[in-house]
Short mmCIF file of C-alpha atoms and ligand atoms in Angstrom, two decimals:
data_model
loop_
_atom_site.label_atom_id
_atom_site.label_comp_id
_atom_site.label_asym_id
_atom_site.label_seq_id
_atom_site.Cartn_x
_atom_site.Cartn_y
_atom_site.Cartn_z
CA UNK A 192 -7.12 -4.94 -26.00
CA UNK A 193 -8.88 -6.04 -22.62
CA UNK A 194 -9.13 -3.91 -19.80
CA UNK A 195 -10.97 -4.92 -16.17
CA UNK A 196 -13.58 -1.44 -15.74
CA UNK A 197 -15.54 -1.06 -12.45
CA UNK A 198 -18.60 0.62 -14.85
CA UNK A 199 -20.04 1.46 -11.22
CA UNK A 200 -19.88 0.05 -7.92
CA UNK A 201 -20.69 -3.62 -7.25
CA UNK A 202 -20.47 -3.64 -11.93
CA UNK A 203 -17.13 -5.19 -12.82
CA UNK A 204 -16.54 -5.66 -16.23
CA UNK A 205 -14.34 -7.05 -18.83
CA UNK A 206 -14.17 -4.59 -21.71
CA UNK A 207 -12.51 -4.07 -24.77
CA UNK A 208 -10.69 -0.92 -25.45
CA UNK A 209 -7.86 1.02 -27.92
CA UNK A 210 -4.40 0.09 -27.22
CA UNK A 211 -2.77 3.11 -26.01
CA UNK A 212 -0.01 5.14 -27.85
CA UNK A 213 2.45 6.66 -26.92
CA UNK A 214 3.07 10.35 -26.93
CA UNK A 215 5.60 13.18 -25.59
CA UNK A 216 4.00 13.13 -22.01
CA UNK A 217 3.60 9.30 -22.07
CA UNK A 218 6.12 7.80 -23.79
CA UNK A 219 6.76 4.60 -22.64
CA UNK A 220 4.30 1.56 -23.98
CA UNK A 221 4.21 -0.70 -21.12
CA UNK A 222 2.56 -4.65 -21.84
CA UNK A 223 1.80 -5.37 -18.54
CA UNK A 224 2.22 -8.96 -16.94
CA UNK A 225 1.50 -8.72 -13.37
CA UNK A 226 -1.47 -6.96 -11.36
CA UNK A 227 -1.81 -7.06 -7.86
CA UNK A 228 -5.33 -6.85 -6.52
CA UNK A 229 -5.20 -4.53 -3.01
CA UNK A 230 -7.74 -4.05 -0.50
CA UNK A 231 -8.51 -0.54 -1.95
CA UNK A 232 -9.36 -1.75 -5.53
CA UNK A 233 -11.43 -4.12 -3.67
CA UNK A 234 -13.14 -0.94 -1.96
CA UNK A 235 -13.18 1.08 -5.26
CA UNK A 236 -15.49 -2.65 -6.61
CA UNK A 237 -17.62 -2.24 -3.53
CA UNK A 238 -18.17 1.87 -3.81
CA UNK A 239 -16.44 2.26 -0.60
CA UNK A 240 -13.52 3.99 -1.60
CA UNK A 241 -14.47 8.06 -1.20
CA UNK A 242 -11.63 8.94 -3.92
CA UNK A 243 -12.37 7.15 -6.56
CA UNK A 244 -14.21 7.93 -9.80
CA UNK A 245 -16.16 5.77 -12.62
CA UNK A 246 -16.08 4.54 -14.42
CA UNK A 247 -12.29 3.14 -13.76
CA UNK A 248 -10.37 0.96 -15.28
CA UNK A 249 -8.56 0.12 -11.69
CA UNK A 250 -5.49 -1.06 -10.75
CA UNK A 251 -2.29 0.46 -9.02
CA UNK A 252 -0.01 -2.57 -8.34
CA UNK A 253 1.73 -2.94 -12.37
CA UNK A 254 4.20 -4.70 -13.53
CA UNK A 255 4.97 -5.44 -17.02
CA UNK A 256 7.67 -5.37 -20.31
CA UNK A 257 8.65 -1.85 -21.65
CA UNK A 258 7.31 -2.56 -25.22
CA UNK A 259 7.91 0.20 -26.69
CA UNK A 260 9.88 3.65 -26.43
CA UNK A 261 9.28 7.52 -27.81
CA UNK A 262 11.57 10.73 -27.51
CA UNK A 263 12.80 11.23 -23.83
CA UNK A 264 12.42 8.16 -21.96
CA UNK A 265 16.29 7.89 -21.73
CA UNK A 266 17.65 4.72 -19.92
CA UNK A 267 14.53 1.88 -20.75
CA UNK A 268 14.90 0.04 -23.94
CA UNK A 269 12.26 -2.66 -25.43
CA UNK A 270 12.23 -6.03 -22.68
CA UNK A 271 12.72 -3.67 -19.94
CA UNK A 272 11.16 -4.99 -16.46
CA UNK A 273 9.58 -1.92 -14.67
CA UNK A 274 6.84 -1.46 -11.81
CA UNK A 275 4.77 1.72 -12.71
CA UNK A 276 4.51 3.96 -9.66
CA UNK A 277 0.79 5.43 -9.02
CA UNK A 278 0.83 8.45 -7.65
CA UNK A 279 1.02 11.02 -10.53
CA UNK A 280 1.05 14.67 -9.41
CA UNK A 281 1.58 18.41 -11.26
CA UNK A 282 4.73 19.64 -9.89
CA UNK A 283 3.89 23.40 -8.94
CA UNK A 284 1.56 23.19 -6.06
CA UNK A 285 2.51 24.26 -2.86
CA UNK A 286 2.91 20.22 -1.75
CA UNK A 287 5.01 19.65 -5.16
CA UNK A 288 7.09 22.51 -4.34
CA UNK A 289 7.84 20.75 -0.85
CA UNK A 290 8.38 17.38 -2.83
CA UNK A 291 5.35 16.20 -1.81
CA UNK A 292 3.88 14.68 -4.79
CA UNK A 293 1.92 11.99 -2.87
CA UNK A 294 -0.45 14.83 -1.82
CA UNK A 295 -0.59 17.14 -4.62
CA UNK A 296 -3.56 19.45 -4.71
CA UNK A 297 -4.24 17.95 -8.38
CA UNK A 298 -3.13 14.07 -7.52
CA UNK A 299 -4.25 11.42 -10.02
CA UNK A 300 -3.61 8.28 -8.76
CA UNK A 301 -3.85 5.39 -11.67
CA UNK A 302 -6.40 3.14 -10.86
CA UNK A 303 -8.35 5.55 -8.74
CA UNK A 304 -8.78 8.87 -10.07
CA UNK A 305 -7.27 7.92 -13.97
CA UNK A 306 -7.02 4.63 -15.75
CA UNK A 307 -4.67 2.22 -13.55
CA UNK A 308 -3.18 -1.10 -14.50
CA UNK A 309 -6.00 -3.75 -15.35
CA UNK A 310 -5.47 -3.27 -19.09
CA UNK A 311 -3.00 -5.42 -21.32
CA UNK A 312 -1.01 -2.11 -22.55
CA UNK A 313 -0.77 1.48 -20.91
CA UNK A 314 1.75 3.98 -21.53
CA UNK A 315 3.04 6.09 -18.86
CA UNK A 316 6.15 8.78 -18.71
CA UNK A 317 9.32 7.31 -18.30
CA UNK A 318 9.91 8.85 -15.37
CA UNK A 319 7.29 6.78 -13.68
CA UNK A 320 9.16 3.63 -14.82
CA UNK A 321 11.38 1.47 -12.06
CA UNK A 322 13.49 -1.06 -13.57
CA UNK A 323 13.03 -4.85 -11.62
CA UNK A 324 16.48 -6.86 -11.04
CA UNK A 325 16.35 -10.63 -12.13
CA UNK A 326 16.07 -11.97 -9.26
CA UNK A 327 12.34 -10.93 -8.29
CA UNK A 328 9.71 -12.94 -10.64
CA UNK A 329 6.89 -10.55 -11.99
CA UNK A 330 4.11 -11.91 -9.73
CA UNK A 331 6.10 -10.52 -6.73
CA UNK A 332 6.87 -7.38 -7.83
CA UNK A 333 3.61 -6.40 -7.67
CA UNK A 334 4.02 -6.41 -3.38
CA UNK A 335 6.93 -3.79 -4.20
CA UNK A 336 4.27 -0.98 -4.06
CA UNK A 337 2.63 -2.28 -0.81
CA UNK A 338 6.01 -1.88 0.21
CA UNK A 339 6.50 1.81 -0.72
CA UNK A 340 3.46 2.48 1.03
CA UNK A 341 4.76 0.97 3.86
CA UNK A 342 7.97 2.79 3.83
CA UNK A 343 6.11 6.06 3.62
CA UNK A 344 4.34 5.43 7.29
CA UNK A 345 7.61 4.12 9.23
CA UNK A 346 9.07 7.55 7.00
CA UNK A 347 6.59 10.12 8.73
CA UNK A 348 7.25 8.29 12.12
CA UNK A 349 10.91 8.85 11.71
CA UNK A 350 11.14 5.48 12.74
CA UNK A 351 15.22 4.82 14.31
CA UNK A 352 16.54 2.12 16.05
CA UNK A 353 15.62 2.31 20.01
CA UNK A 354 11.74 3.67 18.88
CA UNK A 355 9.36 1.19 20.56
CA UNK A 356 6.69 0.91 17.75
CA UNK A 357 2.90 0.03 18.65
CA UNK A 358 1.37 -1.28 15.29
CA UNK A 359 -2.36 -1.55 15.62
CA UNK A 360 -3.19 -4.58 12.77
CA UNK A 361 -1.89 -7.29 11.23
CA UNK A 362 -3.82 -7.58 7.95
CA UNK A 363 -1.91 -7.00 4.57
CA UNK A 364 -1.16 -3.38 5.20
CA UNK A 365 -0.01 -4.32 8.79
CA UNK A 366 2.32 -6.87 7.70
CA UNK A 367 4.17 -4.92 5.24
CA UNK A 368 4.75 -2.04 7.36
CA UNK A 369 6.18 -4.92 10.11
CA UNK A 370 8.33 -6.11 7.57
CA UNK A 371 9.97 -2.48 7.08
CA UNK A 372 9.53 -1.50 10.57
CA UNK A 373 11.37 -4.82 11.73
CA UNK A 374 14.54 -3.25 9.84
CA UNK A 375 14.72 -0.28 11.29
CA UNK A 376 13.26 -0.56 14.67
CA UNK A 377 14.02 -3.52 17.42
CA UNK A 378 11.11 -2.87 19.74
CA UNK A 379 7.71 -3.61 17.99
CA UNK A 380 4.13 -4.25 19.97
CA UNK A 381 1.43 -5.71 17.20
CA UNK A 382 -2.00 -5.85 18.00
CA UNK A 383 -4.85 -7.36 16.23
CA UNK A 384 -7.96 -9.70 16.91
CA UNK A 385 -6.91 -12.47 15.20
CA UNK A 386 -5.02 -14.92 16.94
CA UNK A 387 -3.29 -16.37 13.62
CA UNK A 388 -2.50 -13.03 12.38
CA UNK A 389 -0.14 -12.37 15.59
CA UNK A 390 1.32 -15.64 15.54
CA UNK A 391 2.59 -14.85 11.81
CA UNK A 392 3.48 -11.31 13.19
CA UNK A 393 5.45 -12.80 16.13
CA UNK A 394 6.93 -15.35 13.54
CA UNK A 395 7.95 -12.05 11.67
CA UNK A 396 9.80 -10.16 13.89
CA UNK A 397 7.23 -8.79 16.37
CA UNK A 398 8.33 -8.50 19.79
CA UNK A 399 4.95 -8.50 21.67
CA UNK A 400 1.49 -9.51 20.61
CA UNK A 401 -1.94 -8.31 21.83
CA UNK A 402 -5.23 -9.28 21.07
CA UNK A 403 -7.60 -6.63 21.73
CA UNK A 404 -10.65 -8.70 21.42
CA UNK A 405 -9.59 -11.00 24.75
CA UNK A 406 -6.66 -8.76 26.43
CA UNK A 407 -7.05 -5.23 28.29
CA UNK A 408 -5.16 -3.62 24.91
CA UNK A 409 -4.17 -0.28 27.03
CA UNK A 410 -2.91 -2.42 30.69
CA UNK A 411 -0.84 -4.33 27.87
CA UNK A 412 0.76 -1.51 26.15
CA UNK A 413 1.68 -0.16 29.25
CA UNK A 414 3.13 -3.05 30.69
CA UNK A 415 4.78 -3.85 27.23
CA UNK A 416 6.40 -0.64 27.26
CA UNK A 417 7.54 -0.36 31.26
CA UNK A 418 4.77 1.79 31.75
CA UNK A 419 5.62 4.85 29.45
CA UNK A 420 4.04 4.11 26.43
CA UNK A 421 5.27 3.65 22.34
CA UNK A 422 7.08 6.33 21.28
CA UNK A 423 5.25 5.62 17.90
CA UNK A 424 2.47 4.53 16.77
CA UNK A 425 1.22 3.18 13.52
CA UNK A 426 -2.88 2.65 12.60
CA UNK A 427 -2.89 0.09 10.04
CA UNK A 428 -6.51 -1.46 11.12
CA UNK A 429 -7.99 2.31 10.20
CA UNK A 430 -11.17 1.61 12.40
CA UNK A 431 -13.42 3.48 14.43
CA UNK A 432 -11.79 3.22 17.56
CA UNK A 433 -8.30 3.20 16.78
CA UNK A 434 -7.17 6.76 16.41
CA UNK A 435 -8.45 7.47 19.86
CA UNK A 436 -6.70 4.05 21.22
CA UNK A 437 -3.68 4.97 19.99
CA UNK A 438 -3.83 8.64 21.10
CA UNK A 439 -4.17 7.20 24.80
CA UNK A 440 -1.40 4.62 24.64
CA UNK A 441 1.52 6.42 22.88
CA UNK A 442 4.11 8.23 25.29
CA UNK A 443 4.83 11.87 25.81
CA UNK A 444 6.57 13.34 22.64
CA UNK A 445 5.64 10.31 20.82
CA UNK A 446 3.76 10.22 17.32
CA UNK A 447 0.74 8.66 15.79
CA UNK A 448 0.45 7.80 11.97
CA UNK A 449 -2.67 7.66 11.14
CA UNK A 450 -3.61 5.79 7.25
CA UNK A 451 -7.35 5.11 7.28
CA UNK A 452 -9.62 6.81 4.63
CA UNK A 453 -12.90 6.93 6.19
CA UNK A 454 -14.88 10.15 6.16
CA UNK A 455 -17.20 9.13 9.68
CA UNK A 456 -16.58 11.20 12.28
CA UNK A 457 -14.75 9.98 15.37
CA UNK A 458 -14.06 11.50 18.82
CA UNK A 459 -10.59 12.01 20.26
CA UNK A 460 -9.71 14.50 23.03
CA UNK A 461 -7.24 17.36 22.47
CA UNK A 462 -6.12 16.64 25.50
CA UNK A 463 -4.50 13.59 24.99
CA UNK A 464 -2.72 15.50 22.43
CA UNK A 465 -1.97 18.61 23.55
CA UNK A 466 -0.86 17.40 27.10
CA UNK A 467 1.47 14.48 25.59
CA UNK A 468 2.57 17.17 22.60
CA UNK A 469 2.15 14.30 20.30
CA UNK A 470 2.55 14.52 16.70
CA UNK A 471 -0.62 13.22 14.82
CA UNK A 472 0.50 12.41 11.00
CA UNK A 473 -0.99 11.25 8.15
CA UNK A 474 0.79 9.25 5.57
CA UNK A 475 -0.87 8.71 2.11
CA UNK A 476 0.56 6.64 -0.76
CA UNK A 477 4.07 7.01 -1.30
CA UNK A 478 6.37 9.71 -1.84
CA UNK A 479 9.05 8.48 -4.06
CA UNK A 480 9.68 5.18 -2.44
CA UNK A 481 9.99 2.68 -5.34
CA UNK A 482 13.74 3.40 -5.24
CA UNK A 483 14.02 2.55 -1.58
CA UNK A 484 12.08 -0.41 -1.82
CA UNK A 485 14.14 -1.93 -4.97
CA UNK A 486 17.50 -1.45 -3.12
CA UNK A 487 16.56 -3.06 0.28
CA UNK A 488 15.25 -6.21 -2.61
CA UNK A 489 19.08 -5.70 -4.26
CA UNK A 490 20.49 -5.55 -0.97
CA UNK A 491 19.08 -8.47 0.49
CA UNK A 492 16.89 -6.32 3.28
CA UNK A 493 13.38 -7.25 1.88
CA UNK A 494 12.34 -10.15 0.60
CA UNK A 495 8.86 -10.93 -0.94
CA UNK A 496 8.81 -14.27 -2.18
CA UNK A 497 5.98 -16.16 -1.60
CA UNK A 498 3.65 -13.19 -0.81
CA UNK A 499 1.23 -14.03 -3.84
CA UNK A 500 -1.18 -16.76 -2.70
CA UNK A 501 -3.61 -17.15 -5.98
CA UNK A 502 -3.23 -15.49 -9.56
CA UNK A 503 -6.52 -15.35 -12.28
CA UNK A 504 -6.28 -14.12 -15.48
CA UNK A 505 -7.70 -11.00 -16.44
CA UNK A 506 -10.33 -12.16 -17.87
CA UNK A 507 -11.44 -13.79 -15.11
CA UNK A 508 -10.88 -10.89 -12.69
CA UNK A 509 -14.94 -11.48 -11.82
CA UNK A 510 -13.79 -14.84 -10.18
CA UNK A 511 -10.95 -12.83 -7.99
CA UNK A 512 -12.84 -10.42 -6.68
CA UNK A 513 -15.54 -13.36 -5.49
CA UNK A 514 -13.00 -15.26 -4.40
CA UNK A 515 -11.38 -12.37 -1.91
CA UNK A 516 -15.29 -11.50 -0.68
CA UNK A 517 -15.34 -15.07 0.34
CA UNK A 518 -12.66 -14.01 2.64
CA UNK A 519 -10.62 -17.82 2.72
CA UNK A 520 -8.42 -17.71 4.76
CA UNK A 521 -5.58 -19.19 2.47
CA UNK A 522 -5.68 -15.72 1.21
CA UNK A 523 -3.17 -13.29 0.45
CA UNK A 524 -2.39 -11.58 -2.71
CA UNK A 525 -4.06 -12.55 -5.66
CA UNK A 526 -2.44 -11.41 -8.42
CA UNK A 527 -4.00 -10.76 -12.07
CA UNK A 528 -2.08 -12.02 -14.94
CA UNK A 529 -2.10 -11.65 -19.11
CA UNK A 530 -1.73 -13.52 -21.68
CA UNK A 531 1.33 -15.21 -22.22
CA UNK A 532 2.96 -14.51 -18.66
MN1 MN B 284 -1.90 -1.36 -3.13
#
């Protein structure tokens, strides 16, 4: 079968491999259909990404057809839709013991530390399995993990109603936390440095816009806010400056979620901290989300139609990549697709 390895970084290739079987561990065969392409596979391509190992067959955004079933995986039967979650963790760590998968001391995440998606078959535990209704098409499935990462951050804000939530950017990652922080939270600030980006965010539910790059960013928190500040605050732009920006605009008691993955050192003050008693938290991957994220589609909460601007076959992920570091604007998530689908 054909699988999409980054042999090293900047090497993409199209290989040929074994189907996968399926065994007691992994006992679901799984013929994918739908593979989202996210910034961090992007990164992993590029040799950016500080987790990841080659060579990798990459890919954590998978949707496909249960094709086959061994002993176990009770409740999915042959022409099952499922998204495969990514995180997979041991289950007797200190974090697993806390139900903390997402951070286990041995986490493998598919498509970064073990074989992910980019493959036309891959067998998984049942377990890991989340059954799709009807009424969300393969190709848009694929923004259902986005969207459990996205639940995770408003999650470890503790995000409720009368919060007034700062999100700093409005790229993909931004715009799927707005559109689970918009159901949960009325108040929401979004800044970013691109004009078109806020206009969509405004157009989404926002409640304020900033652009840092022409307006004083901290004068227009505070006047956003009546002069006290969010009470949360979300990094989704992960850059140099932003942990210490948000550290000095959040309010007293509030907290900041902080997402980025880059190792460079940065300076904050404890101060800040310390005199504010603000709650600096991380939030990595998801922590059993899928569920969530399938009922708010059932429900009617969450729709994510029309997310997926391009789609390339596999074979042709070469062309994808290229296309996303020509950074067109018409841009938004490409999607990989197989044969047949
Ligand atoms: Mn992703």
């Amino acid at each position: 079968m054909k699988a999409v390895q980054i042999v090293s970084p900047g090497q993409l290739k199209v290989i040929d491999v074994e189907k996968p079987t399926i065994d007691k561990v992994n006992n679901v065969l799984i013929r994918m259909t739908a593979a989202g392409i996210c910034g961090s596979d992007v990164g992993i391509y590029h040799g950016t990404n500080a987790a990841a190992t080659y060579p990798r067959i990459i890919g954590h955004e998978m949707v496909g057809v249960v094709e086959e079933t061994g002993e176990g995986a009770e409740g999915l039967k042959r022409g099952d839709r499922v998204i495969v979650n990514q995180v997979t963790s041991c289950g007797n760590c200190y974090p697993c013991s806390r139900g903390r998968g997402n951070v286990c001391d041995h986490l493998k995440v598919r498509g970064v530390h073990i074989d992910g998606g980019y493959r036309e078959f891959i067998a998984v535990p049942a377990a890991d399995c989340y059954l799709l209704p009807d009424s969300i098409s393969d190709q848009d499935a694929v923004m259902i993990e986005p969207t459990t990462i996205a639940i995770q951050s408003c999650t470890r804000a503790e995000l409720e109603k009368n919060d007034m939530l700062l999100l700093y950017g409005a790229g993909a990652l931004g715009t799927s936390i707005l559109r689970i922080a918009r159901t949960l939270c009325d108040h929401i600030i979004v800044a970013d440095i691109m004009d078109d980006k806020l206009e969509a965010a405004k157009a989404a539910g926002a409640e304020y816009t900033i652009n840092t790059k022409t307006e004083d960013f901290l004068q227009k928190v505070r006047e956003y806010t009546h002069g006290r500040g969010p009470t949360v605050s979300i990094d989704a732009a992960c850059v140099s400056n932003s942990l210490m920006l948000l550290l000095e605009a959040t309010g007293n008691a509030g907290r900041v979620i902080t997402m980025g993955f880059s190792t460079a050192p940065v300076e904050v003050n404890q101060f800040l901290i310390t005199s504010k008693e603000l709650d600096v938290r991380g939030s990595r991957l998801q922590n059993k989300m899928f569920g969530c994220a399938i009922e708010m589609l059932k429900d009617g909460t969450l729709d994510l139609t029309g997310s997926v601007s391009h789609t390339f076959p596999l074979e042709r992920a070469q062309e994808a990549f290229d296309f996303i570091d020509s950074r067109d604007p018409s841009i938004r998530k490409i999607v990989l697709t197989f044969d047949g689908n």
